[in-house]
Amino acid sequence: MPTLETLITEAEIQSRIDQLAEAIRADYGESEILVVGVLKGSFLFLADLVRRLGQNLHVDFVQVSSYGDGVVSTGNIQIRKDLDINIAHRDVLIVEDIVDTGLTLHHLRELLGTRQPKSLKVVALLGKPDAYMEGTTIEYVGFEIPNRFVVGYGLDYAERYRNLSYIAVLTLDE
Ligand code: IMP
Ligand code: MG
């Protein structure tokens, strides 16, 4: 049986999102933000975040192909579901659940960057700095965590555990 060990509690997540929202609001002022959630992992984080960004904003989603276990990226990410909204001349804030190697984010920035957004920033709930590829930049990070596999609060293992209110390290039995 897989075992779960709590890494970040529900209370810790929620109070960190208060701080992130405050920082984002301070940076954007009255500007309208286009919040872009990366499906599926970001759905709970996005839901909690946008309710604290009490200003004009729009929400859209993008879904990209995952690399799968042990598969090394060969090039550009595949878009499985593109945005509905035209991002040209808008302040775009990408919402990610977790940045691991940073490859997904790198390609997403490159792709969305070609569509003439006014600005393009990233907020990630979790980051694994030990795994980041060179040049990975994230404007807002909730928690920097060790290079372990985590689940909960949107993050899955084989589509399980997304509904947990906390983040846990998942250990699979050998
Ligand atoms: P990256 O392209 O290596 O940064 O991978 C990012 C994506 O891999 C995330 O958006 C997640 O979907 C998935 N991922 C990376 N690490 C974890 C983890 O620890 N648990 C669950 N999913 C993860
Ligand atoms: Mg993801």
Coordinates of N, CA and C and ligand atoms in Angstrom, one line a residue:
M1 N 0.8 -1.2 0.0 CA 0.0 0.0 0.0 C 0.9 1.3 0.0
P2 N 0.5 2.3 -0.8 CA 1.2 3.5 -0.8 C 1.0 4.2 0.6
T3 N 2.0 5.0 1.1 CA 1.8 5.7 2.3 C 1.9 7.2 2.1
L4 N 1.1 8.0 2.8 CA 1.0 9.4 2.7 C 1.6 10.0 4.0
E5 N 2.5 11.0 3.8 CA 3.0 11.7 5.0 C 2.8 13.2 4.7
T6 N 2.1 13.8 5.6 CA 1.7 15.2 5.5 C 3.0 16.1 5.4
L7 N 3.0 16.9 4.3 CA 4.2 17.8 4.2 C 3.7 19.2 4.5
I8 N 2.6 19.6 3.9 CA 2.0 21.0 4.2 C 0.6 20.9 4.5
T9 N 0.2 21.4 5.7 CA -1.2 21.3 6.2 C -2.1 22.2 5.4
E10 N -3.4 21.9 5.6 CA -4.4 22.8 5.0 C -4.3 24.2 5.4
A11 N -4.1 24.4 6.7 CA -4.0 25.7 7.3 C -2.8 26.5 6.7
E12 N -1.7 25.8 6.6 CA -0.5 26.4 6.0 C -0.7 26.8 4.6
I13 N -1.3 25.9 3.8 CA -1.6 26.3 2.4 C -2.5 27.5 2.4
Q14 N -3.6 27.5 3.2 CA -4.5 28.6 3.1 C -3.9 30.0 3.5
S15 N -3.1 30.0 4.5 CA -2.5 31.2 4.9 C -1.4 31.7 4.0
R16 N -0.7 30.8 3.3 CA 0.2 31.2 2.3 C -0.5 31.7 1.1
I17 N -1.6 31.2 0.7 CA -2.4 31.8 -0.4 C -2.9 33.2 -0.1
D18 N -3.2 33.5 1.2 CA -3.5 34.9 1.6 C -2.3 35.8 1.2
Q19 N -1.1 35.3 1.6 CA 0.1 36.2 1.3 C 0.3 36.3 -0.2
L20 N 0.2 35.2 -0.9 CA 0.4 35.3 -2.4 C -0.6 36.3 -3.0
A21 N -1.8 36.2 -2.6 CA -2.9 37.1 -3.2 C -2.6 38.5 -2.9
E22 N -2.1 38.8 -1.7 CA -1.8 40.1 -1.3 C -0.6 40.7 -2.1
A23 N 0.4 39.8 -2.4 CA 1.5 40.3 -3.2 C 1.1 40.5 -4.6
I24 N 0.3 39.6 -5.1 CA -0.2 39.8 -6.5 C -1.0 41.1 -6.7
R25 N -1.9 41.2 -5.7 CA -2.8 42.5 -5.8 C -1.9 43.7 -5.7
A26 N -0.9 43.7 -4.9 CA 0.0 44.9 -4.8 C 0.7 45.1 -6.1
D27 N 1.1 44.1 -6.8 CA 1.9 44.3 -8.0 C 1.1 44.7 -9.2
Y28 N -0.2 44.2 -9.3 CA -1.0 44.5 -10.4 C -1.9 45.8 -10.2
G29 N -2.0 46.2 -9.0 CA -2.9 47.3 -8.7 C -4.3 47.1 -9.3
E30 N -4.8 48.1 -10.0 CA -6.1 48.0 -10.5 C -6.2 47.3 -11.9
S31 N -5.1 46.9 -12.4 CA -5.1 46.3 -13.7 C -5.9 45.0 -13.7
E32 N -6.5 44.7 -14.8 CA -7.3 43.5 -15.0 C -6.3 42.3 -15.3
I33 N -6.5 41.2 -14.6 CA -5.6 40.1 -14.8 C -6.3 39.0 -15.5
L34 N -5.7 38.3 -16.5 CA -6.2 37.1 -17.1 C -5.5 36.0 -16.4
V35 N -6.2 35.2 -15.6 CA -5.7 34.1 -14.8 C -5.8 32.9 -15.7
V36 N -4.7 32.2 -15.9 CA -4.7 31.0 -16.8 C -4.2 29.8 -15.9
G37 N -5.2 28.9 -15.7 CA -4.9 27.7 -14.9 C -4.4 26.6 -15.8
V38 N -3.3 25.9 -15.4 CA -2.8 24.8 -16.1 C -3.5 23.5 -15.6
L39 N -4.3 22.9 -16.4 CA -5.1 21.7 -16.0 C -4.2 20.5 -15.9
K40 N -4.5 19.5 -15.0 CA -5.7 19.7 -14.1 C -5.2 20.1 -12.7
G41 N -3.9 19.9 -12.5 CA -3.4 20.1 -11.1 C -3.7 21.4 -10.4
S42 N -3.9 22.4 -11.1 CA -4.0 23.8 -10.5 C -5.4 24.1 -10.1
F43 N -6.4 23.2 -10.3 CA -7.8 23.6 -10.1 C -8.2 24.1 -8.7
L44 N -7.6 23.4 -7.7 CA -8.0 23.9 -6.3 C -7.3 25.1 -6.0
F45 N -6.0 25.2 -6.3 CA -5.2 26.4 -6.0 C -5.8 27.6 -6.7
L46 N -6.1 27.4 -8.0 CA -6.7 28.6 -8.7 C -8.0 29.0 -8.0
A47 N -8.8 28.0 -7.7 CA -10.1 28.4 -7.1 C -10.0 29.2 -5.8
D48 N -9.0 28.8 -5.0 CA -8.8 29.5 -3.7 C -8.1 30.8 -3.9
L49 N -7.2 30.9 -4.9 CA -6.5 32.1 -5.2 C -7.4 33.2 -5.8
V50 N -8.2 32.9 -6.8 CA -9.0 33.9 -7.5 C -10.0 34.5 -6.5
R51 N -10.5 33.8 -5.5 CA -11.4 34.3 -4.6 C -10.8 35.4 -3.7
R52 N -9.5 35.4 -3.6 CA -8.8 36.4 -2.8 C -8.3 37.5 -3.7
L53 N -8.4 37.4 -5.0 CA -7.9 38.5 -5.8 C -9.2 39.3 -6.2
G54 N -9.6 40.1 -5.2 CA -10.9 40.8 -5.4 C -10.8 42.0 -6.3
Q55 N -10.7 41.7 -7.6 CA -10.6 42.7 -8.6 C -11.1 42.1 -9.9
N56 N -11.1 43.0 -10.9 CA -11.4 42.5 -12.3 C -10.5 41.4 -12.7
L57 N -11.0 40.3 -13.0 CA -10.2 39.3 -13.6 C -11.0 38.4 -14.5
H58 N -10.3 37.7 -15.4 CA -10.9 36.7 -16.2 C -10.1 35.4 -15.9
V59 N -10.8 34.3 -16.1 CA -10.2 33.0 -15.9 C -10.3 32.1 -17.1
D60 N -9.2 31.5 -17.5 CA -9.2 30.6 -18.6 C -8.3 29.4 -18.2
F61 N -8.4 28.4 -19.0 CA -7.6 27.2 -18.7 C -6.8 26.7 -20.0
V62 N -5.7 26.1 -19.7 CA -5.0 25.4 -20.8 C -4.6 24.0 -20.3
Q63 N -4.5 23.1 -21.2 CA -4.0 21.7 -20.7 C -2.9 21.3 -21.7
V64 N -1.9 20.9 -21.1 CA -0.7 20.4 -21.9 C -0.4 19.0 -21.6
S65 N 0.2 18.3 -22.6 CA 0.5 16.9 -22.4 C 1.6 16.7 -21.4
S66 N 1.5 15.7 -20.6 CA 2.5 15.4 -19.6 C 3.6 14.5 -20.2
Y67 N 4.8 14.5 -19.7 CA 5.8 13.7 -20.2 C 5.7 12.2 -19.9
G68 N 5.0 11.9 -18.7 CA 5.0 10.6 -18.2 C 6.2 10.2 -17.5
D69 N 6.2 9.1 -16.7 CA 7.3 8.7 -15.9 C 8.5 8.4 -16.8
G70 N 9.6 9.1 -16.4 CA 10.9 8.7 -17.0 C 11.0 9.1 -18.5
V71 N 10.0 9.8 -19.0 CA 10.1 10.1 -20.4 C 10.8 11.5 -20.5
V72 N 11.8 11.6 -21.3 CA 12.5 12.9 -21.4 C 11.9 13.7 -22.6
S73 N 11.7 14.9 -22.3 CA 11.0 15.8 -23.3 C 11.9 15.8 -24.6
T74 N 11.2 15.8 -25.7 CA 11.9 15.8 -27.0 C 11.8 17.1 -27.7
G75 N 10.9 18.0 -27.2 CA 10.8 19.2 -27.9 C 9.6 20.0 -27.2
N76 N 8.8 20.5 -28.1 CA 7.7 21.4 -27.6 C 6.6 20.5 -26.9
I77 N 6.0 21.2 -25.9 CA 4.8 20.5 -25.3 C 3.7 20.4 -26.3
Q78 N 2.8 19.4 -26.1 CA 1.6 19.3 -26.9 C 0.5 20.0 -26.1
I79 N -0.3 20.9 -26.8 CA -1.4 21.5 -26.2 C -2.6 20.6 -26.4
R80 N -3.2 20.2 -25.3 CA -4.4 19.3 -25.4 C -5.7 20.2 -25.4
K81 N -5.6 21.3 -24.6 CA -6.8 22.2 -24.6 C -6.2 23.6 -24.6
D82 N -6.5 24.3 -25.7 CA -5.9 25.7 -25.8 C -6.8 26.6 -25.1
L83 N -6.3 27.9 -24.9 CA -7.1 28.9 -24.3 C -8.3 29.3 -25.2
D84 N -9.4 29.7 -24.5 CA -10.5 30.3 -25.3 C -10.3 31.8 -25.6
I85 N -9.6 32.4 -24.6 CA -9.5 33.9 -24.7 C -8.2 34.3 -25.4
N86 N -8.3 35.3 -26.2 CA -7.2 35.9 -26.8 C -6.4 36.7 -25.8
I87 N -5.1 36.4 -25.6 CA -4.3 37.0 -24.5 C -3.6 38.3 -25.0
A88 N -3.7 38.7 -26.2 CA -3.0 39.8 -26.7 C -3.3 41.1 -25.9
H89 N -2.3 41.8 -25.5 CA -2.4 43.1 -24.7 C -3.0 42.9 -23.4
R90 N -3.0 41.7 -22.8 CA -3.5 41.4 -21.5 C -2.4 41.0 -20.5
D91 N -2.6 41.3 -19.2 CA -1.7 40.9 -18.2 C -2.1 39.5 -17.8
V92 N -1.2 38.5 -18.2 CA -1.5 37.1 -18.0 C -0.7 36.5 -16.8
L93 N -1.5 35.9 -16.0 CA -0.9 35.2 -14.8 C -1.1 33.7 -14.9
I94 N -0.1 32.9 -15.2 CA -0.2 31.5 -15.3 C -0.2 30.9 -13.9
V95 N -1.2 30.0 -13.6 CA -1.3 29.4 -12.3 C -0.9 27.9 -12.5
E96 N 0.2 27.5 -11.8 CA 0.7 26.1 -11.9 C 0.6 25.5 -10.5
D97 N 0.3 24.2 -10.5 CA 0.3 23.4 -9.2 C 1.8 23.3 -8.7
I98 N 2.7 22.8 -9.6 CA 4.0 22.5 -9.1 C 5.0 22.7 -10.3
V99 N 6.1 23.2 -10.0 CA 7.2 23.3 -11.0 C 8.3 22.3 -10.5
D100 N 8.5 21.3 -11.4 CA 9.5 20.3 -11.1 C 10.8 20.6 -11.9
T101 N 10.9 20.1 -13.1 CA 12.1 20.5 -13.9 C 12.0 21.9 -14.5
G102 N 10.7 22.3 -14.6 CA 10.5 23.6 -15.2 C 10.3 23.6 -16.7
L103 N 10.4 22.4 -17.3 CA 10.2 22.2 -18.7 C 8.8 22.6 -19.2
T104 N 7.8 22.2 -18.5 CA 6.4 22.6 -18.9 C 6.3 24.1 -18.9
L105 N 6.8 24.7 -17.9 CA 6.7 26.2 -17.8 C 7.5 26.9 -18.9
H106 N 8.6 26.4 -19.1 CA 9.5 26.9 -20.2 C 8.8 27.0 -21.5
H107 N 8.2 25.9 -21.9 CA 7.5 25.8 -23.2 C 6.2 26.6 -23.2
L108 N 5.5 26.6 -22.0 CA 4.3 27.4 -21.9 C 4.6 28.9 -22.1
R109 N 5.6 29.3 -21.4 CA 6.0 30.7 -21.5 C 6.4 31.1 -23.0
E110 N 7.1 30.2 -23.6 CA 7.5 30.4 -25.0 C 6.3 30.5 -25.9
L111 N 5.4 29.6 -25.7 CA 4.2 29.5 -26.6 C 3.3 30.8 -26.3
L112 N 3.0 31.0 -25.1 CA 2.1 32.2 -24.8 C 2.8 33.5 -25.1
G113 N 4.1 33.5 -25.0 CA 4.9 34.7 -25.3 C 4.7 35.2 -26.7
T114 N 4.5 34.2 -27.6 CA 4.3 34.6 -29.0 C 3.0 35.3 -29.3
R115 N 2.1 35.3 -28.4 CA 0.8 35.8 -28.6 C 0.6 37.3 -28.1
Q116 N 1.7 37.9 -28.0 CA 1.7 39.4 -27.6 C 1.0 39.7 -26.3
P117 N 1.1 39.0 -25.2 CA 0.5 39.4 -24.0 C 1.2 40.7 -23.5
K118 N 0.5 41.5 -22.8 CA 1.1 42.7 -22.2 C 2.2 42.4 -21.2
S119 N 1.9 41.4 -20.4 CA 2.8 40.8 -19.4 C 2.5 39.4 -19.2
L120 N 3.5 38.6 -18.8 CA 3.3 37.2 -18.5 C 4.1 36.8 -17.3
K121 N 3.3 36.4 -16.2 CA 4.0 36.0 -15.0 C 3.4 34.6 -14.6
V122 N 4.1 34.0 -13.6 CA 3.7 32.7 -13.1 C 3.6 32.7 -11.6
V123 N 2.5 32.0 -11.2 CA 2.4 31.7 -9.7 C 2.3 30.2 -9.6
A124 N 3.2 29.6 -8.8 CA 3.1 28.2 -8.6 C 3.0 27.9 -7.1
L125 N 2.1 27.0 -6.8 CA 1.9 26.7 -5.3 C 3.2 26.1 -4.8
L126 N 3.8 25.2 -5.6 CA 5.0 24.4 -5.1 C 6.1 24.5 -6.1
G127 N 7.3 24.5 -5.6 CA 8.5 24.4 -6.5 C 9.5 23.5 -5.9
K128 N 10.2 22.8 -6.8 CA 11.3 21.9 -6.4 C 12.6 22.4 -6.9
P129 N 13.2 23.4 -6.2 CA 14.4 24.1 -6.7 C 15.5 23.1 -7.1
D130 N 15.6 22.0 -6.4 CA 16.7 21.0 -6.7 C 16.5 20.4 -8.1
A131 N 15.3 20.5 -8.6 CA 15.1 19.8 -9.9 C 15.0 20.9 -11.1
Y132 N 15.0 22.1 -10.7 CA 14.8 23.2 -11.8 C 15.9 23.1 -12.8
M133 N 15.5 23.2 -14.1 CA 16.5 23.3 -15.1 C 17.0 24.8 -15.1
E134 N 18.2 25.0 -15.7 CA 18.8 26.3 -15.7 C 17.8 27.3 -16.3
G135 N 17.8 28.5 -15.8 CA 16.9 29.6 -16.3 C 15.5 29.5 -15.9
T136 N 15.1 28.6 -15.0 CA 13.7 28.6 -14.5 C 13.5 29.8 -13.6
T137 N 12.5 30.6 -14.0 CA 12.1 31.7 -13.2 C 10.6 31.6 -12.9
I138 N 10.2 31.8 -11.6 CA 8.8 31.8 -11.2 C 8.6 33.1 -10.4
E139 N 7.7 33.9 -10.8 CA 7.5 35.2 -10.1 C 7.0 35.0 -8.7
Y140 N 6.1 34.1 -8.5 CA 5.5 33.8 -7.1 C 5.5 32.3 -6.9
V141 N 6.1 31.9 -5.8 CA 6.1 30.5 -5.4 C 5.6 30.4 -3.9
G142 N 4.6 29.5 -3.8 CA 4.0 29.3 -2.5 C 5.0 28.6 -1.5
F143 N 5.5 27.4 -1.9 CA 6.4 26.7 -1.0 C 7.5 26.0 -1.8
E144 N 8.7 26.2 -1.4 CA 9.8 25.4 -2.0 C 9.9 24.1 -1.2
I145 N 9.9 23.0 -2.0 CA 9.8 21.7 -1.3 C 11.0 20.8 -1.8
P146 N 11.4 19.8 -1.0 CA 12.4 18.9 -1.4 C 12.0 18.1 -2.7
N147 N 12.9 17.5 -3.3 CA 12.7 16.8 -4.6 C 12.0 15.4 -4.3
R148 N 10.8 15.5 -3.8 CA 10.1 14.2 -3.5 C 8.8 14.3 -4.3
F149 N 8.1 13.1 -4.5 CA 6.8 13.1 -5.2 C 5.7 13.4 -4.2
V150 N 4.9 14.4 -4.5 CA 3.9 14.8 -3.6 C 2.5 14.8 -4.3
V151 N 1.5 14.6 -3.5 CA 0.1 14.5 -4.0 C -0.8 15.4 -3.1
G152 N -2.0 15.6 -3.5 CA -3.0 16.3 -2.8 C -3.2 17.7 -3.2
Y153 N -4.3 18.3 -2.9 CA -4.6 19.7 -3.2 C -4.4 20.0 -4.7
G154 N -5.0 19.0 -5.5 CA -4.9 19.1 -6.9 C -4.0 18.2 -7.6
L155 N -2.9 17.9 -6.9 CA -1.9 17.0 -7.5 C -2.2 15.5 -7.3
D156 N -1.9 14.8 -8.3 CA -2.3 13.4 -8.3 C -1.2 12.4 -8.5
Y157 N -1.5 11.2 -8.1 CA -0.7 10.0 -8.6 C -1.7 9.1 -9.3
A158 N -1.5 8.9 -10.6 CA -2.5 8.1 -11.4 C -3.9 8.6 -11.1
E159 N -4.1 9.9 -11.1 CA -5.4 10.5 -11.0 C -6.0 10.4 -9.6
R160 N -5.3 9.9 -8.6 CA -5.8 9.8 -7.3 C -5.2 10.9 -6.4
Y161 N -5.9 11.2 -5.3 CA -5.5 12.1 -4.3 C -5.7 13.6 -4.6
R162 N -6.2 13.9 -5.7 CA -6.4 15.3 -6.1 C -7.3 16.1 -5.0
N163 N -8.2 15.3 -4.4 CA -9.2 16.0 -3.5 C -8.7 16.2 -2.1
L164 N -7.5 15.8 -1.8 CA -7.0 16.1 -0.4 C -6.8 17.6 -0.2
S165 N -7.1 18.1 1.0 CA -7.0 19.5 1.3 C -5.5 19.9 1.7
Y166 N -4.7 18.9 1.8 CA -3.3 19.1 2.2 C -2.3 18.5 1.2
I167 N -1.0 18.8 1.4 CA 0.0 18.2 0.5 C 0.7 17.1 1.3
A168 N 0.9 15.9 0.6 CA 1.6 14.8 1.3 C 2.6 14.2 0.4
V169 N 3.7 13.7 1.0 CA 4.7 13.0 0.3 C 4.1 11.5 0.1
L170 N 4.2 11.1 -1.1 CA 3.7 9.7 -1.4 C 4.8 8.8 -1.5
T171 N 4.8 7.7 -0.8 CA 5.8 6.7 -0.9 C 5.2 5.4 -1.4
L172 N 5.7 4.8 -2.4 CA 5.2 3.6 -2.9 C 6.1 2.5 -2.4
D173 N 5.5 1.4 -2.1 CA 6.2 0.2 -1.6 C 7.0 -0.4 -2.7
E174 N 8.2 -0.8 -2.4 CA 9.1 -1.5 -3.4 C 8.5 -2.8 -3.7
Ligands
IMP1 P1 7.9 19.9 -15.0 O1 7.7 20.1 -16.5 O2 9.0 18.9 -14.8 O3 8.2 21.1 -14.3 O4 6.7 19.1 -14.5 C1 5.6 19.8 -14.1 C2 4.4 18.9 -14.0 O5 4.7 17.6 -13.6 C3 3.4 19.4 -13.0 O6 2.6 20.4 -13.5 C4 2.8 18.2 -12.5 O7 1.6 17.9 -13.3 C5 3.8 17.1 -12.6 N1 4.5 16.9 -11.4 C6 5.8 17.2 -11.1 N2 6.2 16.8 -9.8 C7 5.1 16.3 -9.3 C8 4.8 15.7 -8.0 O8 5.6 15.7 -7.1 N3 3.5 15.2 -7.8 C9 2.6 15.3 -8.8 N4 2.8 15.8 -10.0 C10 4.0 16.3 -10.3
MG2 MG 0.5 20.3 -14.0

